[in-house]
Amino acid sequence: MIITKEKINEFINTLQYEEYCKKTILKYRTDIKKLANFMKQSKICKEDMIEFKEYLCKKYKPRSVNSILAACNLFFTHQNRLDLKVKQLKIQHTAFCDEERELSKREYEKLLRAVKQCEDHTMLLIIQTLGNTGIRISELPFITIEAITSGKAEIRMKGKNRTILIPKGLKQKLQYYATKHEIKKGPVFVTKNAVPYDRSNIWRKMKYYAEIADINPSKVFPHNLRHLFARQFYRIKKDIAQLADILGHSNINTTRIYMISTGEEHQRILEKMQLLL
């Protein structure tokens, strides 16, 4: 079997027919092209795939390697060449995360104070909305006037539907913001031209305010607010299945990644065990 442009396009068309989201399709195309470039128009055998896997291991982190291999394996499944599929790497779940990556509740509050001090009311409310609902930045347009009125937002993304509740305090802030900006229907966070805020602008502004708040900018980005929400929710409820539903995860193992404590928290637990003489 030789990977050709025609085979790749056929694969992409099948993914579109099966209603995969655009971002996933783009990623799969990129991953299959990596394999095609590695093979350089040569015929593929199982030994080649093992060599490709070794090549990926030298260039990427384990999770990235598995992600690329998953795309290749799906491609071979569609080509009815199951003999070319290779096993993914076995990754041991980490007991704790790097403190340099996770945003703490204290840092989150510090960030809010910095944004408030700069009187950027829109960014202040966007950050609070992401932090208090656990939604993805791409799901922000589902926070609408209708959602505020009912107290819940219907999220429809990637072929999945879920309902998230809007806390009363956040609901009041959103209602006040919408009234002040004369937003009467549709998404709350829109520009003067009624266009939803660009995610890249939100990302850049968060980095800007992180520096003002004297917080490591590598910790401050929209998806880390989702992680913060998950950790805070789990500390109170201790129900990972419910949390998975709220976050829109179809696999609880994905939710488990959000639950990893920081090294400092892990150290405190070890000290409390008191197993020394």
Short mmCIF file of C-alpha atoms in Angstrom, two decimals:
data_model
loop_
_atom_site.label_atom_id
_atom_site.label_comp_id
_atom_site.label_asym_id
_atom_site.label_seq_id
_atom_site.Cartn_x
_atom_site.Cartn_y
_atom_site.Cartn_z
CA MET A 1 0.00 0.00 0.00
CA ILE A 2 1.22 3.49 -0.92
CA ILE A 3 -0.25 6.59 0.73
CA THR A 4 -1.45 8.88 -2.05
CA LYS A 5 -3.25 12.22 -2.04
CA GLU A 6 -6.31 10.41 -3.37
CA LYS A 7 -6.34 7.99 -0.43
CA ILE A 8 -5.94 10.85 2.06
CA ASN A 9 -8.76 12.84 0.44
CA GLU A 10 -10.96 9.75 0.43
CA PHE A 11 -10.25 9.29 4.15
CA ILE A 12 -11.05 12.95 4.89
CA ASN A 13 -14.31 12.72 2.93
CA THR A 14 -15.29 9.69 4.99
CA LEU A 15 -14.60 11.58 8.23
CA GLN A 16 -16.75 14.46 7.01
CA TYR A 17 -19.55 12.03 6.15
CA GLU A 18 -19.24 10.53 9.63
CA GLU A 19 -19.61 14.09 11.05
CA TYR A 20 -16.21 14.45 12.70
CA CYS A 21 -15.59 18.05 13.78
CA LYS A 22 -13.43 20.29 11.56
CA LYS A 23 -10.54 20.55 14.03
CA THR A 24 -10.31 16.76 14.35
CA ILE A 25 -10.41 16.29 10.57
CA LEU A 26 -7.65 18.88 10.12
CA LYS A 27 -5.52 17.15 12.74
CA TYR A 28 -6.02 13.72 11.16
CA ARG A 29 -5.05 15.09 7.74
CA THR A 30 -1.88 16.60 9.24
CA ASP A 31 -1.00 13.33 11.01
CA ILE A 32 -1.49 11.17 7.93
CA LYS A 33 0.67 13.59 5.93
CA LYS A 34 3.43 13.07 8.50
CA LEU A 35 3.30 9.36 7.78
CA ALA A 36 3.18 9.98 4.01
CA ASN A 37 6.24 12.25 4.19
CA PHE A 38 8.07 9.65 6.28
CA MET A 39 7.35 6.93 3.71
CA LYS A 40 8.20 9.09 0.66
CA GLN A 41 5.88 7.26 -1.74
CA SER A 42 7.22 3.83 -0.70
CA LYS A 43 5.01 0.83 -0.04
CA ILE A 44 4.12 0.41 3.64
CA CYS A 45 4.59 -2.78 5.64
CA LYS A 46 4.22 -3.43 9.38
CA GLU A 47 7.98 -3.02 9.90
CA ASP A 48 7.75 0.48 8.39
CA MET A 49 5.01 1.40 10.87
CA ILE A 50 7.14 0.19 13.78
CA GLU A 51 10.01 2.30 12.45
CA PHE A 52 7.65 5.29 12.11
CA LYS A 53 6.55 4.78 15.71
CA GLU A 54 10.20 4.83 16.85
CA TYR A 55 10.77 8.00 14.81
CA LEU A 56 7.80 9.67 16.53
CA CYS A 57 9.10 8.65 19.97
CA LYS A 58 12.35 10.51 19.32
CA LYS A 59 10.55 13.64 18.15
CA TYR A 60 7.38 13.97 20.26
CA LYS A 61 6.09 13.43 23.78
CA PRO A 62 4.27 10.12 24.46
CA ARG A 63 0.75 11.59 24.35
CA SER A 64 1.49 13.25 21.01
CA VAL A 65 2.89 9.99 19.67
CA ASN A 66 -0.29 8.14 20.65
CA SER A 67 -2.44 10.85 19.11
CA ILE A 68 -0.64 10.51 15.75
CA LEU A 69 -0.75 6.71 15.88
CA ALA A 70 -4.49 6.84 16.61
CA ALA A 71 -4.99 8.85 13.40
CA CYS A 72 -2.85 6.40 11.40
CA ASN A 73 -4.69 3.38 12.83
CA LEU A 74 -8.06 4.89 11.92
CA PHE A 75 -6.75 5.59 8.42
CA PHE A 76 -5.68 1.94 8.03
CA THR A 77 -9.06 0.79 9.34
CA HIS A 78 -10.78 2.81 6.62
CA GLN A 79 -8.36 1.32 4.07
CA ASN A 80 -9.16 -2.19 5.34
CA ARG A 81 -5.48 -2.71 6.21
CA LEU A 82 -5.73 -3.76 9.85
CA ASP A 83 -2.39 -5.55 9.48
CA LEU A 84 -0.64 -2.16 9.42
CA LYS A 85 -2.01 -0.92 12.73
CA VAL A 86 0.46 -0.55 15.61
CA LYS A 87 0.00 -0.46 19.37
CA GLN A 88 0.05 2.86 21.14
CA LEU A 89 2.51 3.61 23.94
CA LYS A 90 1.49 2.66 27.47
CA ILE A 91 1.46 5.82 29.55
CA GLN A 92 1.42 5.66 33.33
CA HIS A 93 -0.93 8.28 34.78
CA THR A 94 1.01 10.92 36.72
CA ALA A 95 0.18 11.16 40.42
CA PHE A 96 0.69 14.93 40.48
CA CYS A 97 1.19 17.77 38.01
CA ASP A 98 3.83 20.44 37.61
CA GLU A 99 2.94 23.47 39.75
CA GLU A 100 4.26 25.70 36.98
CA ARG A 101 1.36 24.60 34.77
CA GLU A 102 -1.71 24.75 37.01
CA LEU A 103 -3.51 27.94 37.99
CA SER A 104 -4.40 28.01 41.70
CA LYS A 105 -7.59 29.55 43.11
CA ARG A 106 -5.50 32.22 44.79
CA GLU A 107 -3.83 33.12 41.48
CA TYR A 108 -7.23 33.12 39.75
CA GLU A 109 -8.52 35.66 42.28
CA LYS A 110 -5.35 37.71 41.88
CA LEU A 111 -5.92 37.73 38.11
CA LEU A 112 -9.52 38.93 38.57
CA ARG A 113 -8.38 41.79 40.80
CA ALA A 114 -5.84 42.90 38.18
CA VAL A 115 -8.46 42.87 35.39
CA LYS A 116 -10.95 44.73 37.61
CA GLN A 117 -8.34 47.34 38.49
CA CYS A 118 -7.78 47.93 34.76
CA GLU A 119 -11.57 48.35 34.37
CA ASP A 120 -11.81 45.80 31.56
CA HIS A 121 -15.34 44.73 32.49
CA THR A 122 -15.81 42.46 29.47
CA MET A 123 -12.67 40.41 30.13
CA LEU A 124 -13.48 40.31 33.83
CA LEU A 125 -16.86 38.73 33.11
CA ILE A 126 -15.50 36.38 30.42
CA ILE A 127 -12.90 35.01 32.84
CA GLN A 128 -15.51 34.61 35.58
CA THR A 129 -17.90 32.89 33.16
CA LEU A 130 -15.26 30.37 32.08
CA GLY A 131 -14.15 29.84 35.66
CA ASN A 132 -17.66 29.36 37.08
CA THR A 133 -19.10 27.10 34.38
CA GLY A 134 -16.15 25.01 33.17
CA ILE A 135 -17.08 25.57 29.52
CA ARG A 136 -14.51 25.66 26.72
CA ILE A 137 -13.62 29.00 25.14
CA SER A 138 -15.23 27.75 21.92
CA GLU A 139 -18.50 27.27 23.85
CA LEU A 140 -18.69 30.88 25.05
CA PRO A 141 -21.22 31.86 22.29
CA PHE A 142 -23.72 29.50 23.96
CA ILE A 143 -23.90 31.90 26.91
CA THR A 144 -26.86 33.78 25.48
CA ILE A 145 -29.60 36.08 26.76
CA GLU A 146 -31.94 33.11 26.54
CA ALA A 147 -29.53 31.02 28.63
CA ILE A 148 -29.28 33.73 31.27
CA THR A 149 -33.07 34.00 31.46
CA SER A 150 -33.52 30.26 31.99
CA GLY A 151 -30.43 29.90 34.18
CA LYS A 152 -28.96 27.17 31.99
CA ALA A 153 -27.10 26.98 28.70
CA GLU A 154 -27.58 24.29 26.06
CA ILE A 155 -24.13 23.45 24.69
CA ARG A 156 -24.03 21.82 21.25
CA MET A 157 -20.51 20.98 20.10
CA LYS A 158 -18.80 18.08 18.30
CA GLY A 159 -22.10 16.27 17.80
CA LYS A 160 -22.78 16.27 21.55
CA ASN A 161 -25.42 18.12 23.54
CA ARG A 162 -25.21 18.95 27.23
CA THR A 163 -26.83 21.40 29.63
CA ILE A 164 -24.80 23.49 32.07
CA LEU A 165 -26.25 25.54 34.92
CA ILE A 166 -25.35 29.19 35.41
CA PRO A 167 -24.69 30.06 39.10
CA LYS A 168 -27.01 32.74 40.52
CA GLY A 169 -24.21 35.20 41.22
CA LEU A 170 -22.84 34.86 37.68
CA LYS A 171 -26.36 35.10 36.25
CA GLN A 172 -26.86 38.48 37.97
CA LYS A 173 -23.55 39.79 36.64
CA LEU A 174 -24.40 38.63 33.11
CA GLN A 175 -27.86 40.22 33.26
CA TYR A 176 -26.39 43.53 34.43
CA TYR A 177 -23.74 43.41 31.68
CA ALA A 178 -26.31 42.62 28.98
CA THR A 179 -28.61 45.44 30.11
CA LYS A 180 -25.76 47.95 30.24
CA HIS A 181 -24.60 47.01 26.71
CA GLU A 182 -28.17 46.79 25.37
CA ILE A 183 -27.82 43.15 24.34
CA LYS A 184 -31.36 41.82 24.03
CA LYS A 185 -30.89 38.44 22.31
CA GLY A 186 -28.27 35.95 21.21
CA PRO A 187 -24.71 35.63 22.62
CA VAL A 188 -23.77 37.95 25.47
CA PHE A 189 -20.12 38.36 24.56
CA VAL A 190 -20.11 40.10 21.19
CA THR A 191 -18.32 43.09 19.64
CA LYS A 192 -20.06 46.30 18.60
CA ASN A 193 -20.69 44.59 15.24
CA ALA A 194 -22.50 41.73 17.01
CA VAL A 195 -19.65 39.30 16.23
CA PRO A 196 -18.53 36.84 18.97
CA TYR A 197 -15.21 37.75 20.56
CA ASP A 198 -12.20 36.21 18.87
CA ARG A 199 -10.63 33.49 21.02
CA SER A 200 -7.08 34.58 20.13
CA ASN A 201 -7.79 38.10 21.43
CA ILE A 202 -9.13 36.66 24.68
CA TRP A 203 -6.02 34.49 24.97
CA ARG A 204 -3.67 37.46 24.41
CA LYS A 205 -5.54 39.66 26.90
CA MET A 206 -5.35 36.98 29.56
CA LYS A 207 -1.57 36.78 29.08
CA TYR A 208 -1.38 40.58 29.34
CA TYR A 209 -3.30 40.67 32.62
CA ALA A 210 -1.26 37.75 33.97
CA GLU A 211 1.87 39.89 33.73
CA ILE A 212 0.12 42.81 35.45
CA ALA A 213 -1.00 40.45 38.24
CA ASP A 214 2.55 39.04 38.49
CA ILE A 215 1.41 35.51 37.63
CA ASN A 216 3.41 33.18 35.41
CA PRO A 217 1.79 33.76 31.95
CA SER A 218 2.26 30.08 31.09
CA LYS A 219 -0.44 29.31 33.67
CA VAL A 220 -2.98 31.77 32.33
CA PHE A 221 -5.01 30.68 29.32
CA PRO A 222 -8.72 29.86 28.81
CA HIS A 223 -8.46 26.06 29.10
CA ASN A 224 -6.68 26.32 32.45
CA LEU A 225 -9.82 27.97 33.85
CA ARG A 226 -11.63 24.77 32.88
CA HIS A 227 -9.05 22.78 34.84
CA LEU A 228 -9.51 25.09 37.83
CA PHE A 229 -13.29 24.63 37.70
CA ALA A 230 -12.88 20.85 37.56
CA ARG A 231 -10.56 20.71 40.57
CA GLN A 232 -12.76 23.02 42.66
CA PHE A 233 -15.92 21.07 41.78
CA TYR A 234 -14.31 17.73 42.61
CA ARG A 235 -13.00 18.95 45.97
CA ILE A 236 -16.58 19.78 46.98
CA LYS A 237 -18.59 17.00 45.30
CA LYS A 238 -16.10 14.12 44.91
CA ASP A 239 -18.15 12.76 41.98
CA ILE A 240 -15.99 12.26 38.89
CA ALA A 241 -18.87 10.81 36.83
CA GLN A 242 -21.01 13.91 37.33
CA LEU A 243 -18.00 16.13 36.62
CA ALA A 244 -17.40 14.26 33.35
CA ASP A 245 -21.00 15.00 32.32
CA ILE A 246 -20.64 18.69 33.20
CA LEU A 247 -17.40 19.02 31.24
CA GLY A 248 -18.80 17.06 28.29
CA HIS A 249 -16.27 14.22 28.47
CA SER A 250 -17.38 10.90 26.99
CA ASN A 251 -14.45 9.14 28.69
CA ILE A 252 -13.86 9.46 32.45
CA ASN A 253 -10.13 8.92 31.86
CA THR A 254 -10.10 12.35 30.21
CA THR A 255 -11.68 13.83 33.34
CA ARG A 256 -9.07 12.11 35.52
CA ILE A 257 -6.36 14.23 33.88
CA TYR A 258 -8.10 17.32 35.28
CA MET A 259 -8.05 15.85 38.79
CA ILE A 260 -4.29 15.54 39.20
CA SER A 261 -3.18 17.54 42.23
CA THR A 262 -0.12 19.77 42.31
CA GLY A 263 3.19 18.52 43.68
CA GLU A 264 2.73 20.76 46.74
CA GLU A 265 -0.70 19.26 47.52
CA HIS A 266 0.68 15.76 46.98
CA GLN A 267 3.55 16.52 49.37
CA ARG A 268 1.10 17.68 52.09
CA ILE A 269 -0.83 14.40 51.79
CA LEU A 270 2.37 12.40 52.17
CA GLU A 271 3.34 14.38 55.28
CA LYS A 272 -0.08 13.77 56.87
CA MET A 273 0.33 10.01 56.50
CA GLN A 274 2.97 10.04 59.30
CA LEU A 275 4.40 6.60 58.61
CA LEU A 276 7.82 7.37 60.10
CA LEU A 277 8.88 6.11 63.50
#
